[in-house]
Coordinates of C-alpha atoms and ligand atoms in Angstrom, one line a residue:
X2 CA 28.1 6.2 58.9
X3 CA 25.5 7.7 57.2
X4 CA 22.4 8.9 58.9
X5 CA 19.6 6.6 58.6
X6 CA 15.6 7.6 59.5
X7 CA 12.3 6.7 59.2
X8 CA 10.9 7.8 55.9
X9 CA 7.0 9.1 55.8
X10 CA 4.9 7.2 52.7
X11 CA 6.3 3.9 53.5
X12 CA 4.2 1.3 53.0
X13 CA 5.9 -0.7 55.5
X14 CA 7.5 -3.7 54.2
X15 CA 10.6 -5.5 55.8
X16 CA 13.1 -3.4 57.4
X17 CA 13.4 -0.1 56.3
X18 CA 17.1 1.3 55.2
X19 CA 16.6 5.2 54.4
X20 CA 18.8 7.6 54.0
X21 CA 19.5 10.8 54.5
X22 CA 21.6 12.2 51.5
X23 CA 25.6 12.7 53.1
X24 CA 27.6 12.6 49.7
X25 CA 30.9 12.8 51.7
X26 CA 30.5 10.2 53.8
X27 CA 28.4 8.0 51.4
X28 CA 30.5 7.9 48.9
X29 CA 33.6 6.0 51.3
X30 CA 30.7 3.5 51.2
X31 CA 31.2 2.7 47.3
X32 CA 32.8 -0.3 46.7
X33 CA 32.6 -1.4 43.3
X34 CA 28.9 -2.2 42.7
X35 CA 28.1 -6.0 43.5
X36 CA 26.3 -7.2 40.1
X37 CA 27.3 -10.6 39.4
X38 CA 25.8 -13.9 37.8
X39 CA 24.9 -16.7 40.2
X40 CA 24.2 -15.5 43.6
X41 CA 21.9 -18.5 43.9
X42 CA 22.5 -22.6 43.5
X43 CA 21.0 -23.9 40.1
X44 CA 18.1 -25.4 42.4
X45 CA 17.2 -22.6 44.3
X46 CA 16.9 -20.3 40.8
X47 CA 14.7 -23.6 39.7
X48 CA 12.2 -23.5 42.4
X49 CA 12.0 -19.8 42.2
X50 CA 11.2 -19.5 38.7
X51 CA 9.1 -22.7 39.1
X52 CA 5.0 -21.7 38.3
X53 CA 4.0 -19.7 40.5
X54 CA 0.2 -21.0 40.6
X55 CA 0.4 -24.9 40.2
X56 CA -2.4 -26.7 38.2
X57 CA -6.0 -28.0 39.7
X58 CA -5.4 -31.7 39.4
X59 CA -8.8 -33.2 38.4
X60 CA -10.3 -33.8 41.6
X61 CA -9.9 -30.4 42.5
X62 CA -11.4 -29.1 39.2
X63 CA -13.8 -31.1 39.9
X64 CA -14.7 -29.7 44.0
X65 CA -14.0 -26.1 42.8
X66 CA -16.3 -26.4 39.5
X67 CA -19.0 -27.9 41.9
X68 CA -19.0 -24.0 43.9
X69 CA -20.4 -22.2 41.2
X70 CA -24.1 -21.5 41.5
X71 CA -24.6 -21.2 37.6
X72 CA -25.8 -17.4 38.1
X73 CA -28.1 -16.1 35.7
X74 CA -26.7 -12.6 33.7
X75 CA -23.3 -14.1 35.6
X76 CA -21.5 -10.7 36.8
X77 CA -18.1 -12.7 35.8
X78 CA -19.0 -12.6 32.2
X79 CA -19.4 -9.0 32.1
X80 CA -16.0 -8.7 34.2
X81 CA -14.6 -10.7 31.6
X82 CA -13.0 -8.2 28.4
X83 CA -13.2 -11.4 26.1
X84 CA -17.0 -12.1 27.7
X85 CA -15.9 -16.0 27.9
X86 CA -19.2 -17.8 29.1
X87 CA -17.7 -18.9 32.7
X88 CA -20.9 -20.8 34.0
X89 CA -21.1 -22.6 30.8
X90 CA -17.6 -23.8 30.6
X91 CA -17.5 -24.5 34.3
X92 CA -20.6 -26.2 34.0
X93 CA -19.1 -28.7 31.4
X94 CA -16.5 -29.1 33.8
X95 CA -18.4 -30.1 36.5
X96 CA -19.7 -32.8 34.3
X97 CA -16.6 -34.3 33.3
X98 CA -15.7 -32.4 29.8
X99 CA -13.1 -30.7 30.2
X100 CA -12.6 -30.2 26.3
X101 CA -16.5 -28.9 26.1
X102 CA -15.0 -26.5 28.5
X103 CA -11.9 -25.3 26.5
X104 CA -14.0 -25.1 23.2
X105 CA -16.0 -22.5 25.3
X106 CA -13.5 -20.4 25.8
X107 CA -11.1 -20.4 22.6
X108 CA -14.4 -19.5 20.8
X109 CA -14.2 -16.2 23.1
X110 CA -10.7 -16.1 23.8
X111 CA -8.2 -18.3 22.1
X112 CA -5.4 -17.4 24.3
X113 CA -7.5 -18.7 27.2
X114 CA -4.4 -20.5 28.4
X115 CA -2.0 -17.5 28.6
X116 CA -5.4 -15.8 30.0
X117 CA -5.2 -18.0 33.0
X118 CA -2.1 -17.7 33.7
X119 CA -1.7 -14.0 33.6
X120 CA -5.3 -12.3 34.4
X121 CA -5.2 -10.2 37.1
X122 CA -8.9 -12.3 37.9
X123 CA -8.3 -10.3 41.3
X124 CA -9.7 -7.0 39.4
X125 CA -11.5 -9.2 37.1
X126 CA -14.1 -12.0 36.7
X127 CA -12.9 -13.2 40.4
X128 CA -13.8 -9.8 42.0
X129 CA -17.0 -9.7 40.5
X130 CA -17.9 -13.4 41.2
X131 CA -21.2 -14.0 43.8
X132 CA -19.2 -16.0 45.7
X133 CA -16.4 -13.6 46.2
X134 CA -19.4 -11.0 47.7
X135 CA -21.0 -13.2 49.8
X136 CA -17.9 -15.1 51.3
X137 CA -15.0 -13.3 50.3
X138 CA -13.5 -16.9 48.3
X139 CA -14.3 -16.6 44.5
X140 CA -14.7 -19.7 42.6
X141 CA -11.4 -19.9 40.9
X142 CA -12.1 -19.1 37.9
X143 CA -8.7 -18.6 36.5
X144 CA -7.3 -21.9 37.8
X145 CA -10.5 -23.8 36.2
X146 CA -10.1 -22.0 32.9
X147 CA -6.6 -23.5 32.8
X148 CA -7.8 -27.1 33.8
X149 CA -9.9 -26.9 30.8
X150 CA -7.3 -25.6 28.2
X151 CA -4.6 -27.2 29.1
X152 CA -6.5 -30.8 28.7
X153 CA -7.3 -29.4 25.4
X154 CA -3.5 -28.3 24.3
X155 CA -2.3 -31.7 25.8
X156 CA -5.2 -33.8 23.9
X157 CA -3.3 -32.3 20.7
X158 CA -7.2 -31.4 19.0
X159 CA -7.8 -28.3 16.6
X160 CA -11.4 -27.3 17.7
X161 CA -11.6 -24.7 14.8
X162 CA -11.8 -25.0 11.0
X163 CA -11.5 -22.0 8.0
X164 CA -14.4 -21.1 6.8
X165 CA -14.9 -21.6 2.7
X166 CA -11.5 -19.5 1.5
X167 CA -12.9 -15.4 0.4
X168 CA -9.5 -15.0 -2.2
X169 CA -8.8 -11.7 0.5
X170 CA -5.2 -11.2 1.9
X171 CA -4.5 -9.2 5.6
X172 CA -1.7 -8.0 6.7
X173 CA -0.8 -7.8 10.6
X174 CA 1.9 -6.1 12.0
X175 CA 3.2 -7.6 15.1
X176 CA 2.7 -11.5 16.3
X177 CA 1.9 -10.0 19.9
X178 CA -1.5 -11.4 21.5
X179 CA -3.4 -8.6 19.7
X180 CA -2.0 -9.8 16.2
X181 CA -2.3 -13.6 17.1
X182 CA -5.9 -13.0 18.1
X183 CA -6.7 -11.1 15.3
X184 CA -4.6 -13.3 12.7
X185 CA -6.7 -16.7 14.2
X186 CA -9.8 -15.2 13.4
X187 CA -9.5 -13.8 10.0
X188 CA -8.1 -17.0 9.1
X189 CA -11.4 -19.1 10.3
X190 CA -13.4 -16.2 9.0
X191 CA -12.1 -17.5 5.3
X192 CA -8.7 -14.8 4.7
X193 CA -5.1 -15.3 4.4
X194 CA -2.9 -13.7 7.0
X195 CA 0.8 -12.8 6.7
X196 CA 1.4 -11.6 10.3
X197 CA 5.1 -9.5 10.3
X198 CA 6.9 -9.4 13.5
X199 CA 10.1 -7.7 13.8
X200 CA 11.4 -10.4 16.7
X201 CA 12.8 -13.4 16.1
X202 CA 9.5 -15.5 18.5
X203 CA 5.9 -14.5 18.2
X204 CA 4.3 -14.3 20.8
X205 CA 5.3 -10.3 21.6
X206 CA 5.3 -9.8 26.0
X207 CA 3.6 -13.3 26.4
X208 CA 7.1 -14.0 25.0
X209 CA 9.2 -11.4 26.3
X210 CA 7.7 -10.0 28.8
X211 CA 5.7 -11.7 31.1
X212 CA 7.1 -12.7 34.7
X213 CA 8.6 -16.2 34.1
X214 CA 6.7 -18.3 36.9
X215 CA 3.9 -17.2 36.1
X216 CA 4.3 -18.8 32.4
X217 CA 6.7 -21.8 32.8
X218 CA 7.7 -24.9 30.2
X219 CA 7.5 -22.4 27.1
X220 CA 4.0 -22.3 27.4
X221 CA 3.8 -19.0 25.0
X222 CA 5.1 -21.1 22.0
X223 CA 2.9 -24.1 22.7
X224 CA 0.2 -21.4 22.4
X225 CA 0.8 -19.9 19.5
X226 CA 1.7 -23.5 17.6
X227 CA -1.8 -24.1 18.9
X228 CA -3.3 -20.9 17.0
X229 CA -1.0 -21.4 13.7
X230 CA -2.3 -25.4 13.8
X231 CA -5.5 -23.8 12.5
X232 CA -3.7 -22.7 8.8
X233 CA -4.4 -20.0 6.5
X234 CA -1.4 -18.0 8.7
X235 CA 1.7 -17.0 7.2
X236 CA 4.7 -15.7 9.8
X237 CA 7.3 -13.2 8.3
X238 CA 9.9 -13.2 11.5
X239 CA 12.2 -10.6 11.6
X240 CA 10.3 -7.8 9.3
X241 CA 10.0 -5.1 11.0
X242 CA 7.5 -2.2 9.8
X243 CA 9.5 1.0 9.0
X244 CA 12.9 -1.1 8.0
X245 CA 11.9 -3.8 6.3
X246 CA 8.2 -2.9 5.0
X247 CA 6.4 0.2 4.8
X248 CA 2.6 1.0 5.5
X249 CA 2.3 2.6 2.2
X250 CA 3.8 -1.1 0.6
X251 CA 1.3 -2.9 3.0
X252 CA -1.7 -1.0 1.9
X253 CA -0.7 -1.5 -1.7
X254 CA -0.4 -5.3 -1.1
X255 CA -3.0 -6.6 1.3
X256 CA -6.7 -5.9 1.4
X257 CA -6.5 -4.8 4.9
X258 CA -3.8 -4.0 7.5
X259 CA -3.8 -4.7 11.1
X260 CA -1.4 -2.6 13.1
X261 CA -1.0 -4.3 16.7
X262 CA 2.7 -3.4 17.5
X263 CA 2.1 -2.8 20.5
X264 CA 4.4 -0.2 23.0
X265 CA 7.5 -1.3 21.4
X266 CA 9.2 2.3 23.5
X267 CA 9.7 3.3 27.1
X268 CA 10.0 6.5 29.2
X269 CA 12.8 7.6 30.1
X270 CA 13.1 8.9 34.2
X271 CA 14.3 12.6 33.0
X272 CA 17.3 13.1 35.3
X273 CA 20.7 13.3 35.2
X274 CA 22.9 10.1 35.0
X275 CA 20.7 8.2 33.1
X276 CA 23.3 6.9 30.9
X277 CA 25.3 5.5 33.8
X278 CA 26.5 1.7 34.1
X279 CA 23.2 0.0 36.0
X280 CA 21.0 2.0 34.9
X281 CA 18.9 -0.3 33.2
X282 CA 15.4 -0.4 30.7
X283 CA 13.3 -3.1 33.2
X284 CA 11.6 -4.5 29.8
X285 CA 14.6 -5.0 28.2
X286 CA 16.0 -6.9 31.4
X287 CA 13.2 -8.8 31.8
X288 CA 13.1 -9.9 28.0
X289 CA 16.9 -11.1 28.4
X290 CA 15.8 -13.2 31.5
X291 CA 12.6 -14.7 29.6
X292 CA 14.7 -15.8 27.1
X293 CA 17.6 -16.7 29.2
X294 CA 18.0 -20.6 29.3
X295 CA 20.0 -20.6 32.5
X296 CA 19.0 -18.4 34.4
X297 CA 22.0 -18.5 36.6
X298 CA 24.0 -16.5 33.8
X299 CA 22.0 -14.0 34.3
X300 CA 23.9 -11.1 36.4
X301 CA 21.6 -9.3 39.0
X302 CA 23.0 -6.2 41.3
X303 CA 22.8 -6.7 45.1
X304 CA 21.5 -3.2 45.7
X305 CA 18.2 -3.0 43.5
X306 CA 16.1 -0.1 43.5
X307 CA 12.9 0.2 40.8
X308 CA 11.4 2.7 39.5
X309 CA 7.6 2.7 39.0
X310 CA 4.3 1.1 39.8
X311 CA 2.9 -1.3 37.5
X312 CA 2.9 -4.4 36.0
X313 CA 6.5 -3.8 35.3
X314 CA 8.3 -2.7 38.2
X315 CA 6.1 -5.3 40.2
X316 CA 7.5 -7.8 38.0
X317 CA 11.0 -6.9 38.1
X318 CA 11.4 -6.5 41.2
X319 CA 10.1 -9.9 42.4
X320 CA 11.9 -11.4 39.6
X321 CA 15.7 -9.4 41.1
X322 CA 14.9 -10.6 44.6
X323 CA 14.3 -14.3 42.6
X324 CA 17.8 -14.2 40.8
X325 CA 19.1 -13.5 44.3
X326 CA 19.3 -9.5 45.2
X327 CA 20.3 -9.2 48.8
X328 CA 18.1 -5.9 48.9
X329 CA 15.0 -4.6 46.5
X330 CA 13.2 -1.3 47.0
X331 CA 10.5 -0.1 44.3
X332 CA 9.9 3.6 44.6
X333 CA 6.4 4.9 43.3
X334 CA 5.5 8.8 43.3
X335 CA 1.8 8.2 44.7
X336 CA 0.4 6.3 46.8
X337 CA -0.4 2.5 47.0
X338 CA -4.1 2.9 45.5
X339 CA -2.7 4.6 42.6
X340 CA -0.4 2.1 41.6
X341 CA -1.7 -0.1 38.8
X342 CA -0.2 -2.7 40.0
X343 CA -3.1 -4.4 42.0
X344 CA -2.7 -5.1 45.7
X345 CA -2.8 -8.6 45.2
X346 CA 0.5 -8.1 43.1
X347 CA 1.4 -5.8 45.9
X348 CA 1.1 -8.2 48.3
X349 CA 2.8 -10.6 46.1
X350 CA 6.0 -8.7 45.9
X351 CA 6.2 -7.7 49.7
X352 CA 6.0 -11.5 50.2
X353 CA 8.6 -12.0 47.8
X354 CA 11.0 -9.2 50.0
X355 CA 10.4 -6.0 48.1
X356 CA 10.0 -3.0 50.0
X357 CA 7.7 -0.3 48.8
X358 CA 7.7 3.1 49.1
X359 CA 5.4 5.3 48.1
X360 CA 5.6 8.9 47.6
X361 CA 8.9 9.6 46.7
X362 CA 10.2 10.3 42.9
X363 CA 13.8 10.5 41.4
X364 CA 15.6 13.7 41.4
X365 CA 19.7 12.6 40.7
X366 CA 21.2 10.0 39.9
X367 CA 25.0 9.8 41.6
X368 CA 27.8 7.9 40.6
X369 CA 30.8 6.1 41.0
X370 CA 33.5 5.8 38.4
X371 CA 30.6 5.8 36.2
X372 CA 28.5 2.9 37.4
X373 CA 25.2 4.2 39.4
X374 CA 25.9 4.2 43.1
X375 CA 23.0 6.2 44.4
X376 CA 19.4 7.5 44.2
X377 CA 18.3 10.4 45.7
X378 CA 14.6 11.3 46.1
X379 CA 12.5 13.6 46.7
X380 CA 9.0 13.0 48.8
X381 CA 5.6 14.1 47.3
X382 CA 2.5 15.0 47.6
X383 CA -0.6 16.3 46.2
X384 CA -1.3 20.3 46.3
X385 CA -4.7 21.8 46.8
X386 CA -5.6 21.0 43.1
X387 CA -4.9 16.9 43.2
X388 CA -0.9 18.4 41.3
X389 CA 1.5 15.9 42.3
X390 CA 4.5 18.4 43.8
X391 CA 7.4 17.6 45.4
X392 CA 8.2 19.1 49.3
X393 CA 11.4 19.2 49.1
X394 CA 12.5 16.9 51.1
X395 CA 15.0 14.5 50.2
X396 CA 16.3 10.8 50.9
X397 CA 18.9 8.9 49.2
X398 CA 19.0 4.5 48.5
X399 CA 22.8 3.3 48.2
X400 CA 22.3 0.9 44.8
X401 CA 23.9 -0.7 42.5
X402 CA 21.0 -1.5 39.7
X403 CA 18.5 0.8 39.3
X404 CA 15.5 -0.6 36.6
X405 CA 13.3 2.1 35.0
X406 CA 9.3 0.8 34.5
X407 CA 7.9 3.8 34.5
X408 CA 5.7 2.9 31.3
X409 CA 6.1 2.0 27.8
X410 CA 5.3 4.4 24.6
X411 CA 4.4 4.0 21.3
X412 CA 6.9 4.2 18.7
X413 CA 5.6 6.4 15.9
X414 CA 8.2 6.0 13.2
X415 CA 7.5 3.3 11.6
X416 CA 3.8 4.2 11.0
X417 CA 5.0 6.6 8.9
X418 CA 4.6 5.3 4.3
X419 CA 6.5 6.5 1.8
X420 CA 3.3 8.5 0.7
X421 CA 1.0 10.9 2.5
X422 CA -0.6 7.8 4.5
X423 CA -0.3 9.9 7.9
X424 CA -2.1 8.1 10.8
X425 CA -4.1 9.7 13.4
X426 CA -3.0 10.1 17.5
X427 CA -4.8 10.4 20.0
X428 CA -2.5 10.5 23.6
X429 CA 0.2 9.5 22.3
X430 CA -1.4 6.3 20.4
X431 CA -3.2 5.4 17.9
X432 CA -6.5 6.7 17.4
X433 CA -9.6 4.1 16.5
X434 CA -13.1 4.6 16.0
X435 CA -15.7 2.1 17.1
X436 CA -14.8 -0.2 14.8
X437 CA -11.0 -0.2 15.2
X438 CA -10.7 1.9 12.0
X439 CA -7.9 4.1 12.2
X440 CA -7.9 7.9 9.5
X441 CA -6.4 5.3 7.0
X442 CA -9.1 3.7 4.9
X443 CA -8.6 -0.3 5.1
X444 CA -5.9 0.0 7.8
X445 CA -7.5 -1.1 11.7
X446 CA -5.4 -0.9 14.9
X447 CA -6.0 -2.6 18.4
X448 CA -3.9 -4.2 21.3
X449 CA -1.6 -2.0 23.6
X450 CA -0.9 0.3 20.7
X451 CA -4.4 1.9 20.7
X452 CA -5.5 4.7 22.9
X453 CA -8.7 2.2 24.0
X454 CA -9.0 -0.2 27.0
X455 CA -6.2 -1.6 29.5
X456 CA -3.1 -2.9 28.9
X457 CA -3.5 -6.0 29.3
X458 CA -3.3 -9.5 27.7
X459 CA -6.8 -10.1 27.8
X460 CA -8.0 -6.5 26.5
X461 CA -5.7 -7.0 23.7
X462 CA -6.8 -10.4 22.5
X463 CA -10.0 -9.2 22.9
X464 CA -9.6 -6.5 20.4
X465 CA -7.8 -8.4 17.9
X466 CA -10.9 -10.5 17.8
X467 CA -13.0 -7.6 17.8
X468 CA -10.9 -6.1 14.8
X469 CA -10.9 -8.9 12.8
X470 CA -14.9 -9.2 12.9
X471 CA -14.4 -5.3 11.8
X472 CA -12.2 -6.5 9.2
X473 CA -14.4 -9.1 7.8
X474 CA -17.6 -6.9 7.8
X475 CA -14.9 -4.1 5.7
X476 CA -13.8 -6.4 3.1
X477 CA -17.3 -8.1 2.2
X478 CA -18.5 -4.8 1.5
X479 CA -20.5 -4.3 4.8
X480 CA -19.1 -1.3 6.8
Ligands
LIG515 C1 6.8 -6.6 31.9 C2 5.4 -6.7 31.6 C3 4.6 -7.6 32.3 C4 3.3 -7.8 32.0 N1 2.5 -8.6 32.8 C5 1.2 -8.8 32.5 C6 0.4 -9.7 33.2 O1 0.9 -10.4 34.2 N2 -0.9 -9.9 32.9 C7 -1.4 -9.2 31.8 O2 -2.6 -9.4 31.6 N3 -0.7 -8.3 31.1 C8 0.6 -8.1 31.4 N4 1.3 -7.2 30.7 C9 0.7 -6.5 29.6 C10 0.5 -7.4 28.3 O3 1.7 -8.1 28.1 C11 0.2 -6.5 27.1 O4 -0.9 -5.7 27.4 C12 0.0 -7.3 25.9 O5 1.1 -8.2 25.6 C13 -0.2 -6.4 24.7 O6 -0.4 -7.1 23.5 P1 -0.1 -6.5 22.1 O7 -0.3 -7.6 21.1 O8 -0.9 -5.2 21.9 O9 1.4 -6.0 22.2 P2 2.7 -6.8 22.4 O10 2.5 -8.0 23.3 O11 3.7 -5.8 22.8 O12 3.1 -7.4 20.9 C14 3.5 -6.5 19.9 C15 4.3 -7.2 18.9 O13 4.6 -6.3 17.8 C16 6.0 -6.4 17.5 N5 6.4 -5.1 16.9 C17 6.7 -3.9 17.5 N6 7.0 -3.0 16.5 C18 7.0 -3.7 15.3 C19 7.3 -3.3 14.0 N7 7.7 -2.0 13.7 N8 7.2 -4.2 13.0 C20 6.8 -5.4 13.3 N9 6.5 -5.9 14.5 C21 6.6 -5.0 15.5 C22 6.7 -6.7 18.8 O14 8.0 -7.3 18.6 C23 5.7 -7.6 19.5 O15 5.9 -8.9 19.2 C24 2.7 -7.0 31.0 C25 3.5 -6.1 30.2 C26 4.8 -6.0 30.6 C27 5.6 -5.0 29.8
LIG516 S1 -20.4 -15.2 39.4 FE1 -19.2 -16.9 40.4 S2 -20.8 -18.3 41.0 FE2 -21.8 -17.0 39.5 S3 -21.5 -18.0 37.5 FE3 -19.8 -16.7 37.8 S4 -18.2 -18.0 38.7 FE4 -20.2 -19.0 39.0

């Protein structure tokens, strides 16, 4: 048997399984590894995949609208990246408009749907709201902001109209929430938009990457049917910049060019085995189960260990233990409060089963007639500098999946013309000025891909709006 202890760094979740690294008498442990479809009735993957924060119905909208006190210079507004006027639209709630409400915040954010859905409010507007300070229960302003968009979506109204047509033509390169937002308000400011999307759906991770319950009944495409209702938006599917177009061809074509292709790359772990069977891209898996229509195809390990500690390896993990993995254990080199994954989606997953350790990061990957079989690990810690090093102490987890979400990167290639047209980077991204402008006169960058802001839906709507007032003031001459 092999020896089992008590790691340090655990964060304590449901019983604990370390241990310590016995090749010889591990390895009479490896069966074949247990990944299979359908470890879970068609009902049970239903309810688990089912939205994970059901609507306000209108009498609750109605009692929860009722708890805000209408603060003057609201702190929630400032918390808010798209600065949506919260007392304003909750006021018009409160008064029975819900569609007052929605117009509120599609002027400031017109994925204020996905928004509500997918905020961390936790760290945002709800953190920051009076209420949340003087009682410790925020208005919800998330699930209020969906009462009020959804009426609008389901009412089937287009609050927005093009302004008088200015004969100017942008280009945007990726359909993501960056290039939607962006694409939406050049087209009311008066331009024509082509957006080019190398996928086959627009939407980019609202799409493909977002956890599944928390955006059910194909709410991303209802979305962006709502944004393209407007007109004056062109979708080229399928192009992809650097095969089928090139900057240089954009630049020569369009007025302006709006780069928001987002982190279309991830890192790799940087040890050996990588290549193995079950050793798996988390974005890539999580992308194949967003589009998955039955979900019970979808083959899931019974061992699952992830790598990593945001968004990502939160999400994948809760979404294994969902498809039916008997036993989930996310491993992140620091410590819980450097995670950015919040604690709230912390919490989340440890209800959900995943256990989280902390403190640990990969040093071999070990395998089994070429299929991953085991993890070993090393524990850290911080020297006298604040240098994460490792002590040199080691612990193994017997898997059979391990996911990789130890970030996305930028891919660079295809930002390169057929002329000199050489964007500037800064970390890794692409560097912006104030006004989104990247080195290239007339092209502008925002969303993930930019080395600005959060990664985050709302940040990246945010600066596609942003851009696209940039964009305006650049092609009428002003900037
Ligand atoms: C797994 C996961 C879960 C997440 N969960 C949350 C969450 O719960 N809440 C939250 O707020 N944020 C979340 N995020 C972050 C959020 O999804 C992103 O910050 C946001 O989608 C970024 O928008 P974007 O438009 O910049 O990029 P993307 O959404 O990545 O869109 C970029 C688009 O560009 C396209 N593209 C890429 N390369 C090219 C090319 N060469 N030519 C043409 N098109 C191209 C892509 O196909 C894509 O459609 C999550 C991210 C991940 C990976
Ligand atoms: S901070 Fe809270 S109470 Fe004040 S306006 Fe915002 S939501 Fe209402």
């Amino acid at each position: 048997m092999p020896v089992r202890y008590s790691g340090k760094g655990d964060s304590g979740g449901p019983a604990r399984e370390v241990f310590a690294h016995r090749e010889d008498t591990l390895m009479s442990e490896y069966a074949a590894p247990d990944i299979r479809a359908g470890r879970l009735a068609a009902e049970q993957l239903a309810a688990n995949f089912d939205d994970a924060k059901p609507p306000l119905d209108p009498k609750r909208a109605l009692v929860e609208s009722s708890r805000c006190f209408y603060c003057f210079d609201a702190p929630c507004i400032d918390a808010c990246p798209t600065s949506i006027d919260i007392p304003s639209f909750i006021r018009s709630i409160a008064t029975g408009d819900p569609i007052g409400a929605a117009e509120t915040i599609l002027e400031a954010n017109i994925m204020g749907g996905m928004c509500s859905r997918v905020c961390p409010v936790e760290i945002l507007c709800e953190e920051s709201c009076v209420r949340e300070h003087s009682e410790a229960k925020p208005v919800q302003i998330g699930a209020l902001q969906r009462y009020a968009t959804d009426a609008l979506v389901a009412s089937g109204m287009q609050p927005f109209v093009r302004a008088p047509l200015s004969g100017k033509k942008v280009a945007v390169v990726g359909g993501g929430p960056a290039g939607l937002s962006a694409a939406h308000r050049l087209s009311r400011l008066g331009h024509d938009v082509i957006v080019f999307e190398a996928r086959e759906k627009i939407g980019g991770l609202s799409e493909y990457g977002i956890a599944a319950y928390k955006t059910v009944h194909d709410f991303a495409q209802t979305e962006v049917a709502f944004i393209l209702a407007l007109g004056g938006i062109t979708i080229r599917s399928g192009m992809a910049l650097g095969r089928d177009i090139s900057l240089t061809d954009l630049r020569r074509d369009f007025d302006a060019v709006f780069l928001a292709m987002g982190l279309a790359g991830v890192n790799a772990l940087g040890v050996a085995g990588e290549d193995m069977a079950g050793v798996e891209d988390a974005v890539a898996y999580i992308a194949r189960l967003r589009q998955a229509k039955d979900k019970s195809a979808l083959s899931v390990g019974r061992k699952v260990v992830v790598i990593g500690g945001g968004n990502t390896a939160i999400d994948i993990a809760i979404q294994s233990k969902r498809l039916g993995a008997e036993d989930v254990t996310l491993v992140y080199r620091r410590g819980a409060d450097n995670m950015s994954a919040t604690d709230h989606e912390q919490e989340f997953a440890q209800v959900n089963g995943v256990k989280i350790k902390h403190w640990a990061r990969p040093v071999k990957l070990i395998g089994h007639k070429g299929a991953v079989r085991e993890i070993e690990f090393e524990y850290t810690q911080l020297d006298g500098q604040g240098r994460l090093m490792g002590t040199g102490e080691t612990f193994s987890l017997l898997c059979d999946t391990v996911f990789k979400a130890i970030g996305q990167t930028l891919v660079k290639d295809p930002l390169n013309g057929k002329a000199n047209d050489v964007l500037d980077m800064s970390g890794g991204k692409i560097a912006i000025n104030e006004d989104f402008a990247t080195s290239l006169k007339g092209v502008f960058a925002g969303g993930d891909c930019v080395a600005s802001g959060i990664d985050l839906t709302v940040q990246s709507v945010a600066d596609g709006r942003d851009a696209a007032i940039a964009i305006d003031a650049y092609l009428r001459g002003e900037s």
